[in-house]
XYZ file of N, CA, C and O in Angstrom:
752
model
N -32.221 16.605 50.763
C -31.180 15.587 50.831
C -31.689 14.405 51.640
O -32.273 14.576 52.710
N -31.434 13.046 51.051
C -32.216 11.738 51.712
C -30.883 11.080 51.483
O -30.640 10.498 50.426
N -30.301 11.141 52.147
C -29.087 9.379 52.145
C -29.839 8.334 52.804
O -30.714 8.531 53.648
N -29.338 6.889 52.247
C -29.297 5.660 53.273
C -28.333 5.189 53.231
O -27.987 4.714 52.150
N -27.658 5.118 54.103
C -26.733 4.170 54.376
C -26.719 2.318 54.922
O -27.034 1.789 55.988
N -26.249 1.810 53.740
C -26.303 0.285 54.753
C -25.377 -0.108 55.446
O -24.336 0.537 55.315
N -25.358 -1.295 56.446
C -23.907 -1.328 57.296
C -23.048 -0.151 57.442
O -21.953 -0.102 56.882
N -23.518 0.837 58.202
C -23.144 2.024 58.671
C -21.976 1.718 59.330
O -20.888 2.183 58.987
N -22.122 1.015 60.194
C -21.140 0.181 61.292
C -20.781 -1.290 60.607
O -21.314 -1.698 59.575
N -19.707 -2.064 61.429
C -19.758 -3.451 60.670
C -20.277 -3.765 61.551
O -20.522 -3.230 62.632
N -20.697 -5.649 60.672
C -22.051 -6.209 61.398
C -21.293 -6.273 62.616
O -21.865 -5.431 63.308
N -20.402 -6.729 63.274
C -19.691 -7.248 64.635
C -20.480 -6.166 65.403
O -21.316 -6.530 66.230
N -20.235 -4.720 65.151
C -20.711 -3.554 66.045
C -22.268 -3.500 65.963
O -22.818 -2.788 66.803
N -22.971 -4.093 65.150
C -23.995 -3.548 64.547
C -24.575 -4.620 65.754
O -25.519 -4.304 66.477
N -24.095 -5.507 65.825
C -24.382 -6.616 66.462
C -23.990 -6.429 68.413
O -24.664 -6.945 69.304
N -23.213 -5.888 68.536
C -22.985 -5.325 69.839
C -24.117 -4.162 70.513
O -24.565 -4.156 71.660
N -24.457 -3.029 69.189
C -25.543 -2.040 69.908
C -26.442 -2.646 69.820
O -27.354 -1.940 70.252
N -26.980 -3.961 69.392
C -28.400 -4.438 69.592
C -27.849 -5.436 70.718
O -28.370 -5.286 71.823
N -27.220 -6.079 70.642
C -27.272 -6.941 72.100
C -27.295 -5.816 73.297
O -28.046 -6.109 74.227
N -26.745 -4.854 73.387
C -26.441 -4.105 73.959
C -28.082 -2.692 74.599
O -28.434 -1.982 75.541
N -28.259 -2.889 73.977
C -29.816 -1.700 73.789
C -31.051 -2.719 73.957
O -31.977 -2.208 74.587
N -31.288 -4.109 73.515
C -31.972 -4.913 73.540
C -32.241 -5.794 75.014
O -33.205 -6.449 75.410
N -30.872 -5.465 75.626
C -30.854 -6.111 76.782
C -32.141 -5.779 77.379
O -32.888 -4.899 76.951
N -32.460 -6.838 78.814
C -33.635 -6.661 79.610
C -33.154 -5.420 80.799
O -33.870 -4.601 81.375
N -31.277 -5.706 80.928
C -31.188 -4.480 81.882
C -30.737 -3.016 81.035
O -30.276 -1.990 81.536
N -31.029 -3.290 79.632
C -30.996 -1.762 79.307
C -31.678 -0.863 80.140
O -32.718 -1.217 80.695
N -31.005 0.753 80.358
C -32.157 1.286 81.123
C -33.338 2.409 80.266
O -33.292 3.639 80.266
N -34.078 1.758 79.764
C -35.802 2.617 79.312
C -36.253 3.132 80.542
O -35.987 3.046 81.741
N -37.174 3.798 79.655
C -38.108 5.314 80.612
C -39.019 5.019 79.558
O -38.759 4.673 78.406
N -40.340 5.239 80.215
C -41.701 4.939 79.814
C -41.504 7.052 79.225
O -41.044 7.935 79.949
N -41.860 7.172 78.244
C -42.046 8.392 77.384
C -43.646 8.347 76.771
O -44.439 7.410 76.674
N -43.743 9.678 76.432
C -44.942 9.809 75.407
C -45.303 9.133 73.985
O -46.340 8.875 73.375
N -44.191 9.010 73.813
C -43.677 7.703 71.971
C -43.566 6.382 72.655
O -43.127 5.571 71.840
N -43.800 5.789 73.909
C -43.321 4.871 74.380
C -41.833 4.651 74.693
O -41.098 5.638 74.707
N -41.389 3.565 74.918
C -40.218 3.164 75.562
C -38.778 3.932 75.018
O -38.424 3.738 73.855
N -37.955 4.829 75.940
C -36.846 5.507 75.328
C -35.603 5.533 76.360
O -35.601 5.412 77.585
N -34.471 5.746 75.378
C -33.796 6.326 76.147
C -32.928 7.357 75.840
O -32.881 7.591 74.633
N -31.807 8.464 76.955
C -31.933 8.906 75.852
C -30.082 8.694 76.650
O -29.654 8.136 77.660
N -29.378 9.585 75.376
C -28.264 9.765 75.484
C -27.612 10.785 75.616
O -28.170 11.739 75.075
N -26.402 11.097 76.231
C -25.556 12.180 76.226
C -26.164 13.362 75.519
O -26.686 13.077 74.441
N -26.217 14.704 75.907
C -26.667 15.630 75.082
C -25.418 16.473 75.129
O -24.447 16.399 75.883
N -25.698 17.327 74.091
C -24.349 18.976 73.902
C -23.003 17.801 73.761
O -22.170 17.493 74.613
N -23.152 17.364 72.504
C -21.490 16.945 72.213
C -21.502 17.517 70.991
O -22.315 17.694 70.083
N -20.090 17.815 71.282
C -19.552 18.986 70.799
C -18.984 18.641 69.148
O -18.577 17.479 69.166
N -18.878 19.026 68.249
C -18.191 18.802 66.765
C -17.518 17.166 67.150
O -16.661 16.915 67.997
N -18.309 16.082 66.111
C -17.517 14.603 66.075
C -16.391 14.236 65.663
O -16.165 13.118 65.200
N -15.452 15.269 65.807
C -14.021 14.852 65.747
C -13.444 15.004 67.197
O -12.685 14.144 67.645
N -13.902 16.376 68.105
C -12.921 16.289 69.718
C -14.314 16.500 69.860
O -14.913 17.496 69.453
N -15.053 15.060 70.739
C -15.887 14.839 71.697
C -15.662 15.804 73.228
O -14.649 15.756 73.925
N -16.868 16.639 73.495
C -16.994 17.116 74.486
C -18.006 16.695 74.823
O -18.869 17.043 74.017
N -18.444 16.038 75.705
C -19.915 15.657 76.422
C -20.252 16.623 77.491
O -19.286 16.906 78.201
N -21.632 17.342 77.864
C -22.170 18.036 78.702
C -22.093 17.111 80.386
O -22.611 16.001 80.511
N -21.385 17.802 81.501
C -21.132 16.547 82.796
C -22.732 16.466 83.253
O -23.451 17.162 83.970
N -22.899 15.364 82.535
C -24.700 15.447 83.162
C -25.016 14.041 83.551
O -25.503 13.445 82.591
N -24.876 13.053 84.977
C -25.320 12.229 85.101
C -26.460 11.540 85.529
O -26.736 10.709 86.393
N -27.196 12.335 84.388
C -28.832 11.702 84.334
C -28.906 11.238 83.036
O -29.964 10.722 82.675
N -27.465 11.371 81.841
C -28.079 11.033 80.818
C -26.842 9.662 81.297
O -26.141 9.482 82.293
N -27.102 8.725 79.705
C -26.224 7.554 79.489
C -24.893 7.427 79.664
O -23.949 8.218 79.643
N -25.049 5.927 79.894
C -23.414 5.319 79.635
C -22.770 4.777 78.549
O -21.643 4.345 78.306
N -24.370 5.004 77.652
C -23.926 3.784 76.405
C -23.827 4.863 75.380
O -24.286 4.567 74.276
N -23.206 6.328 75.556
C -23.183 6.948 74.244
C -21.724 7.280 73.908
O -21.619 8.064 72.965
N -21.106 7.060 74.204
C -19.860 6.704 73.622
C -20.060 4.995 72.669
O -19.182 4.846 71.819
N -20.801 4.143 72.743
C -20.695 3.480 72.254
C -21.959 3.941 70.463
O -21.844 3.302 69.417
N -22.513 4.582 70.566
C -23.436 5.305 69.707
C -22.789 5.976 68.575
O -22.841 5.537 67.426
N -22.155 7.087 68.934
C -21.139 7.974 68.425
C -20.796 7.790 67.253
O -20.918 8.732 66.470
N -20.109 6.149 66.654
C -19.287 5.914 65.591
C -20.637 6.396 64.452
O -20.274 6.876 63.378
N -22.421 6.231 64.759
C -23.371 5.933 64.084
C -22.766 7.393 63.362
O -22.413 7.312 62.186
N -22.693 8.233 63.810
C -23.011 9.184 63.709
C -21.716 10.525 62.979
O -22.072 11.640 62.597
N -20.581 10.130 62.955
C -19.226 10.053 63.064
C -19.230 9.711 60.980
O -18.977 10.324 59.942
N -19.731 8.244 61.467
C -19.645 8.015 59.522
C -20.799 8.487 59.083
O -20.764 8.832 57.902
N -21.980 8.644 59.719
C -23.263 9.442 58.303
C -23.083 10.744 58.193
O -23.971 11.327 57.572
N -21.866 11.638 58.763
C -21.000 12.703 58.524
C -20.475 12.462 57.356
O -20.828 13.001 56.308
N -19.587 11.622 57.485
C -18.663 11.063 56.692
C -19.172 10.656 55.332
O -18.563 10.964 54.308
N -20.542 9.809 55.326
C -21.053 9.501 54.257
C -22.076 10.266 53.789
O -22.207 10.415 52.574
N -22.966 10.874 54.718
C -23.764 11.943 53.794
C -23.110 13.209 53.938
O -23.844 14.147 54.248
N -21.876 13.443 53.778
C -21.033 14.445 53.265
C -21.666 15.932 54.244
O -21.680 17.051 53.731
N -22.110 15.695 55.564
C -22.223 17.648 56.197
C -21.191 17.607 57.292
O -20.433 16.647 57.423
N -21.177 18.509 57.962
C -20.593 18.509 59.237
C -21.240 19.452 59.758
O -21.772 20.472 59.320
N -21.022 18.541 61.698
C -22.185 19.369 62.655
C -21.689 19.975 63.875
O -20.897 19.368 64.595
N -22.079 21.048 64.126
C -21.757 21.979 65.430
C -21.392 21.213 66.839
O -20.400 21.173 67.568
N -22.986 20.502 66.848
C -23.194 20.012 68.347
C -24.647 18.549 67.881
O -25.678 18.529 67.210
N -23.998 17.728 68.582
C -25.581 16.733 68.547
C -26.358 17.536 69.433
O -25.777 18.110 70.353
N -28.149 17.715 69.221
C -28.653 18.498 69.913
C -29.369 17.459 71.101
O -29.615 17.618 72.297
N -29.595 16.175 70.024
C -30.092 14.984 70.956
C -29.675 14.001 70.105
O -29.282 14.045 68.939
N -29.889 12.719 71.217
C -29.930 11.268 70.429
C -30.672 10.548 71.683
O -30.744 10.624 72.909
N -31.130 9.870 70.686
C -32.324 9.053 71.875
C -32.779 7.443 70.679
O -32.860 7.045 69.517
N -32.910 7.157 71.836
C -33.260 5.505 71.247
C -34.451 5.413 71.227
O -34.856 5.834 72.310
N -35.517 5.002 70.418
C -36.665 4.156 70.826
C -37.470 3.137 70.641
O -37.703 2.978 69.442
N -38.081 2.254 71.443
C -38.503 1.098 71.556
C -39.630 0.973 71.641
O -40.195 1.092 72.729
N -40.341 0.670 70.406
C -41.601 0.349 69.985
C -41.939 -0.935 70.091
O -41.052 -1.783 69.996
N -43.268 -1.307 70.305
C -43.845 -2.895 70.298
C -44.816 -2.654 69.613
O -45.379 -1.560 69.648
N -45.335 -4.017 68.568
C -46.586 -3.674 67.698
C -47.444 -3.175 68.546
O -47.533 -3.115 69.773
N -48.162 -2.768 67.498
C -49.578 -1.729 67.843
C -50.368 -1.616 66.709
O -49.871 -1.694 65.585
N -51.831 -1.399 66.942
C -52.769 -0.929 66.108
C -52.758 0.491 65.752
O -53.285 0.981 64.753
N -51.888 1.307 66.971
C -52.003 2.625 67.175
C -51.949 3.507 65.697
O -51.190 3.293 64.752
N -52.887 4.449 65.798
C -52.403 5.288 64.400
C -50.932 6.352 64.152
O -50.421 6.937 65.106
N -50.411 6.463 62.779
C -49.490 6.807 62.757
C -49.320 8.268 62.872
O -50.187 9.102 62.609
N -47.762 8.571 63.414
C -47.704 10.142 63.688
C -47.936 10.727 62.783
O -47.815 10.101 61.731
N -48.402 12.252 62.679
C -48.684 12.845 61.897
C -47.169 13.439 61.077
O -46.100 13.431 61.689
N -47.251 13.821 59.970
C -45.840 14.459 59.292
C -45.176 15.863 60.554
O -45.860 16.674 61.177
N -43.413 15.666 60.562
C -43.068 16.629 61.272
C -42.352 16.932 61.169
O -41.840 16.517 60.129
N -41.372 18.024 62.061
C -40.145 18.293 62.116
C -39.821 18.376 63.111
O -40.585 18.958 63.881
N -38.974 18.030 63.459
C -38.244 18.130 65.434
C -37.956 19.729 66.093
O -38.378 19.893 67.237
N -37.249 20.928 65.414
C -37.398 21.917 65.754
C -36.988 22.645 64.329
O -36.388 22.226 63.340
N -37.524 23.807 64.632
C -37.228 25.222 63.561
C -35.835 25.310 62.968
O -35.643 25.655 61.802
N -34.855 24.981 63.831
C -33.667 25.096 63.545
C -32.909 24.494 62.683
O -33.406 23.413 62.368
N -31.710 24.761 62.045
C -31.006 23.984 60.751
C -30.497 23.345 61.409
O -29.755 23.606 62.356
N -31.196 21.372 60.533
C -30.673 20.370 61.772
C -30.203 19.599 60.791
O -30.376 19.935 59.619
N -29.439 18.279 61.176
C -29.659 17.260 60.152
C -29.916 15.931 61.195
O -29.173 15.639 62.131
N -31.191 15.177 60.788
C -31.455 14.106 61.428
C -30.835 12.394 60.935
O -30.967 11.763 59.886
N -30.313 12.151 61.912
C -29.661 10.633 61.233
C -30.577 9.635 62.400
O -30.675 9.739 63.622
N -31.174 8.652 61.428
C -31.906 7.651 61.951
C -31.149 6.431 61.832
O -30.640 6.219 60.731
N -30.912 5.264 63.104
C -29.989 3.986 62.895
C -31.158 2.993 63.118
O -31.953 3.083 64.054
N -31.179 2.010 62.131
C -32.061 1.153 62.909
C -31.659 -0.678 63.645
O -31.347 -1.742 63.111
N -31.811 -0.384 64.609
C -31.017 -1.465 65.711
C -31.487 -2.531 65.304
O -30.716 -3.490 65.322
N -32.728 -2.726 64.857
C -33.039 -4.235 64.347
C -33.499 -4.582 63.044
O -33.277 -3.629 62.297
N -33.992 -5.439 62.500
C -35.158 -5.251 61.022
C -36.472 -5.344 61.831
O -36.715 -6.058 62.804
N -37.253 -4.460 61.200
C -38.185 -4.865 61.753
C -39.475 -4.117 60.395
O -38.898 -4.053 59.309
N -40.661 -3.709 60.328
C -41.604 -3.345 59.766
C -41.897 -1.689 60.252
O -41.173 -1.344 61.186
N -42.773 -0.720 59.787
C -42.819 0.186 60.335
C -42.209 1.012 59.677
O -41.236 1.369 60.341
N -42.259 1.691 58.401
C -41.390 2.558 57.944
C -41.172 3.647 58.245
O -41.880 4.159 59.112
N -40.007 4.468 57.574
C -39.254 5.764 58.261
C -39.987 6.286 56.732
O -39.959 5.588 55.719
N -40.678 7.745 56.816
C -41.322 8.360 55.501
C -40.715 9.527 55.898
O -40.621 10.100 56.983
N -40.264 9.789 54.621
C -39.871 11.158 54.122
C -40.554 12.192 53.003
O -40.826 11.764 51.882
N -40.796 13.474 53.347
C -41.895 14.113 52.099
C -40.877 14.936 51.589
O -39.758 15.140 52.061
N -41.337 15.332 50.687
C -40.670 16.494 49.883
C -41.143 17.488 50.210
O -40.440 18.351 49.684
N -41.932 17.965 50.775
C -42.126 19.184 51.782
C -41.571 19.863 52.696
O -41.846 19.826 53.895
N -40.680 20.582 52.112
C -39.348 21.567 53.816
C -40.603 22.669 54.118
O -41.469 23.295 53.507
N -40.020 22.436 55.673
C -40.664 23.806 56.566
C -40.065 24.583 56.298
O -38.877 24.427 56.015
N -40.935 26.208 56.284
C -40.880 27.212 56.029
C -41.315 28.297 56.930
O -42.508 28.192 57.213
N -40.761 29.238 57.430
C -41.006 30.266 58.381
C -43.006 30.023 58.443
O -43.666 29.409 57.605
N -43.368 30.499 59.293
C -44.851 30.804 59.342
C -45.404 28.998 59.213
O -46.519 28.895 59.724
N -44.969 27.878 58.760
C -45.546 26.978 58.905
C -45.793 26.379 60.041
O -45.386 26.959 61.047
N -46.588 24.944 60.231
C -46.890 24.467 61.684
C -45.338 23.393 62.047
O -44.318 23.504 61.366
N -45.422 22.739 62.828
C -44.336 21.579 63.135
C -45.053 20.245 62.884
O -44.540 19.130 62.980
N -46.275 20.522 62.561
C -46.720 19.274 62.351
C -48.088 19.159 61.045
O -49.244 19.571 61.138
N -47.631 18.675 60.258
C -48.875 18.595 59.417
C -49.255 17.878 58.544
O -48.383 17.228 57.968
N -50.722 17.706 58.094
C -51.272 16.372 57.450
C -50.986 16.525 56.025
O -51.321 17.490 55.339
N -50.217 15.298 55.561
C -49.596 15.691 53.942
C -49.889 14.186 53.575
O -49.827 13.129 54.202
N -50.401 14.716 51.667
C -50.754 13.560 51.233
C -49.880 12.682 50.561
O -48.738 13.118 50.415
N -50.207 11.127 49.941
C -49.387 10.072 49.905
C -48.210 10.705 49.008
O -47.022 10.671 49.330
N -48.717 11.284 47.838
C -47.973 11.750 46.847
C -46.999 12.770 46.689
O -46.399 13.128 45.676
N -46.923 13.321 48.265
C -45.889 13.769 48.271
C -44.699 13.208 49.336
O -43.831 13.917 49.844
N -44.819 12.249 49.473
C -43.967 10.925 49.643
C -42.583 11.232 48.513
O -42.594 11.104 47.288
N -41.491 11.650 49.361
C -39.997 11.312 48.611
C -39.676 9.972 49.052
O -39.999 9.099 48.246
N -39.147 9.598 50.076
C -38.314 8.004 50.416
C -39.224 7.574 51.377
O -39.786 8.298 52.199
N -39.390 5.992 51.205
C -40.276 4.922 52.077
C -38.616 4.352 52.561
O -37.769 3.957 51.760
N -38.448 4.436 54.031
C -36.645 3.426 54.504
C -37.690 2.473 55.323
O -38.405 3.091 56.113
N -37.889 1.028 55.250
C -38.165 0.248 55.871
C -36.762 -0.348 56.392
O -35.799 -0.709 55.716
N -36.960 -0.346 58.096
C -35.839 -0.430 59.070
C -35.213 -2.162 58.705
O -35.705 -3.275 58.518
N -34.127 -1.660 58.742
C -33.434 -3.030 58.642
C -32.131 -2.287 59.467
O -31.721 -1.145 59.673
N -31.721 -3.824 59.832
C -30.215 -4.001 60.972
C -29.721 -3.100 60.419
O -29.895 -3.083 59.200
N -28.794 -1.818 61.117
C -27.257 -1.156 60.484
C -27.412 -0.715 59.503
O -26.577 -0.801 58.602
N -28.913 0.093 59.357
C -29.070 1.263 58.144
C -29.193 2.206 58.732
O -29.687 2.228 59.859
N -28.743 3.286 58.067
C -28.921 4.935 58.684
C -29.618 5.283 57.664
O -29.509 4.889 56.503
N -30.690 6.393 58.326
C -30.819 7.385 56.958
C -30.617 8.720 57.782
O -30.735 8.906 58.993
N -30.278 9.591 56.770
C -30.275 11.295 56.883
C -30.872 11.838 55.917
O -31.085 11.582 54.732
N -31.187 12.929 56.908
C -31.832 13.791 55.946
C -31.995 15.083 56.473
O -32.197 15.057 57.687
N -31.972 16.488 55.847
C -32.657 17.369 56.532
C -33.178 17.483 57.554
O -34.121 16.699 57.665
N -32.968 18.306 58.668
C -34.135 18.404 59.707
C -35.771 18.887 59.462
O -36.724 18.591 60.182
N -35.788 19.836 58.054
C -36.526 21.254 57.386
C -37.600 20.198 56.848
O -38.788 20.521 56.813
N -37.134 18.812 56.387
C -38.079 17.888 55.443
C -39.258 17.002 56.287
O -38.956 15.833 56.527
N -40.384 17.414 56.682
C -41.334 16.712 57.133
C -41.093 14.776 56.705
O -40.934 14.106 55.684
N -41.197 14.531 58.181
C -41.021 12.658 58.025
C -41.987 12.676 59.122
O -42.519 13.627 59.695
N -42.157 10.698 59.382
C -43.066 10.387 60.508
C -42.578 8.714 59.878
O -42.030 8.348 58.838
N -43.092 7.995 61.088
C -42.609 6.746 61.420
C -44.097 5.939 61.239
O -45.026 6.232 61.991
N -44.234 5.028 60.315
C -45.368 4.227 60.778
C -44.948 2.990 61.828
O -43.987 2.222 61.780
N -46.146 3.106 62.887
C -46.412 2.013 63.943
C -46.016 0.448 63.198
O -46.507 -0.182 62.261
N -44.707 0.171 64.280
C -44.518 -1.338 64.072
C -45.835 -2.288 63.802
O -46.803 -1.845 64.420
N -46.112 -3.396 63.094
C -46.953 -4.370 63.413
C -47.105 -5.416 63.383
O -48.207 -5.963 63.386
N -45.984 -5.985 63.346
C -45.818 -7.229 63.348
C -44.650 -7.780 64.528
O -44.695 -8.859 65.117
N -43.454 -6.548 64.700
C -42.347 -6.788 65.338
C -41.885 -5.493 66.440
O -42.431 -4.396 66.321
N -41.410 -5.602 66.924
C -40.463 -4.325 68.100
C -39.726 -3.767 67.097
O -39.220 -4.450 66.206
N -39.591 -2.192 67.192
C -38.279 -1.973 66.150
C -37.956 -0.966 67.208
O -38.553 -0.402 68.125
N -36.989 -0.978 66.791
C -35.640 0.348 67.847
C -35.145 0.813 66.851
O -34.922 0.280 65.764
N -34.894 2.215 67.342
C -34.507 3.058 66.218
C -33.735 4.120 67.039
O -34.303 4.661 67.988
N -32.408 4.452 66.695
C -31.541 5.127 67.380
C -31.673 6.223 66.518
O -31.464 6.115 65.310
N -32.167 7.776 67.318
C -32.400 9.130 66.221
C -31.517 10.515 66.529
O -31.937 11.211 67.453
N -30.682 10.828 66.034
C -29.568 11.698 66.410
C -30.228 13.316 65.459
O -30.757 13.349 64.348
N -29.920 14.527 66.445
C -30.406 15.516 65.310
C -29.487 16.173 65.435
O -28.891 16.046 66.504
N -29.070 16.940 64.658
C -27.511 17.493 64.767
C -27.438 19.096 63.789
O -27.713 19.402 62.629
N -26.836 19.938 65.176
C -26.997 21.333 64.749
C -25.978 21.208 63.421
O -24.855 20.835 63.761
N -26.133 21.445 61.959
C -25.285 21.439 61.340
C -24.536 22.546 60.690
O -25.216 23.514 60.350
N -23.270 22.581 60.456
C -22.863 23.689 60.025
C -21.985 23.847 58.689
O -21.269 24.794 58.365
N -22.312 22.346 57.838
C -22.355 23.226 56.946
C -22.858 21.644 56.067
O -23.171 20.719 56.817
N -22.928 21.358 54.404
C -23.515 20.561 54.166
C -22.384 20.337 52.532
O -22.723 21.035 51.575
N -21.387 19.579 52.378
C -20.480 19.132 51.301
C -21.305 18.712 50.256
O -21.917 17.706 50.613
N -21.602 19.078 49.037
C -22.026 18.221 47.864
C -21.161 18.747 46.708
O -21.262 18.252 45.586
């Protein structure tokens, strides 16, 4: 399953989490992917919000939430618990691109928002993990399902099980807000 969603949010909002995340006093943390942040973890089913009392994570995830609320809504699953959501902030680079992956073993569904337009695509394979496989592995062009080049107030979802990877911005910064979500069950 590959949805995209465009104008996930309306532009007004779409336009608030980037002024908002873009700021100079946003607060980033230098990470291993570069610049992140992250948000609220253990919220609970997106209809009665329970947030975990943890003040080391954000303030700005109540403002996040709606992303995540409609690619329910529009890619038709519903989810247990967000397991994470985290923002991140890339600047061009020569750097080479991640290798194909999956975030964990578990039945997830990943929704990607992207805060700005920028270059750098979101790749998706047609390859699901399978018991005994690695979390990370080298797969060729042709098994390429969806190329999402990031633009303002698109989501995509998809499977957690479906190997993706992000190519390195190079021309522009892109931010990309990435939610993975224990799911429990999937409407088609």
């Amino acid at each position: 399953m590959i949805v995209v969603i465009e104008d996930i949010v309306p532009k007004k909002y779409q336009e608030k989490i980037k002024k908002s995340i873009l700021n100079k006093s946003f607060p980033w943390y230098l990470g291993d992917l570069g610049l992140h942040h992250e948000f609220k973890h253990t919220i609970k089913d997106g209809i009665g919000v329970a947030m975990e009392d943890d003040n080391s994570r954000s303030n700005f995830t109540e403002m996040v939430l709606p992303i995540m609320r409609t690619a329910s809504e529009k890619g038709k699953f519903k989810y247990n618990t967000i397991d994470f959501a985290t923002a991140f902030l890339k600047a061009p680079t020569s750097a080479k691109d991640s290798l194909p992956h999956i975030y964990t073993k578990e039945k997830h569904i990943v929704v990607q928002y992207f805060v700005n337009d920028s270059d750098g695509d979101v790749i998706v394979y047609d390859k699901k993990w399978k018991s005994g496989m690695k979390k990370q592995l080298p797969l060729p062009e042709s098994s390429i399902e969806k190329r999402i080049t990031p633009k303002q107030g698109t989501a995509v979802v998809y499977t957690g099980h479906q190997y993706h990877t992000e190519e390195q911005p190079k021309l522009d910064h892109k931010c990309v807000i990435t939610f993975s979500a224990m799911f429990r069950d999937i409407l088609t």
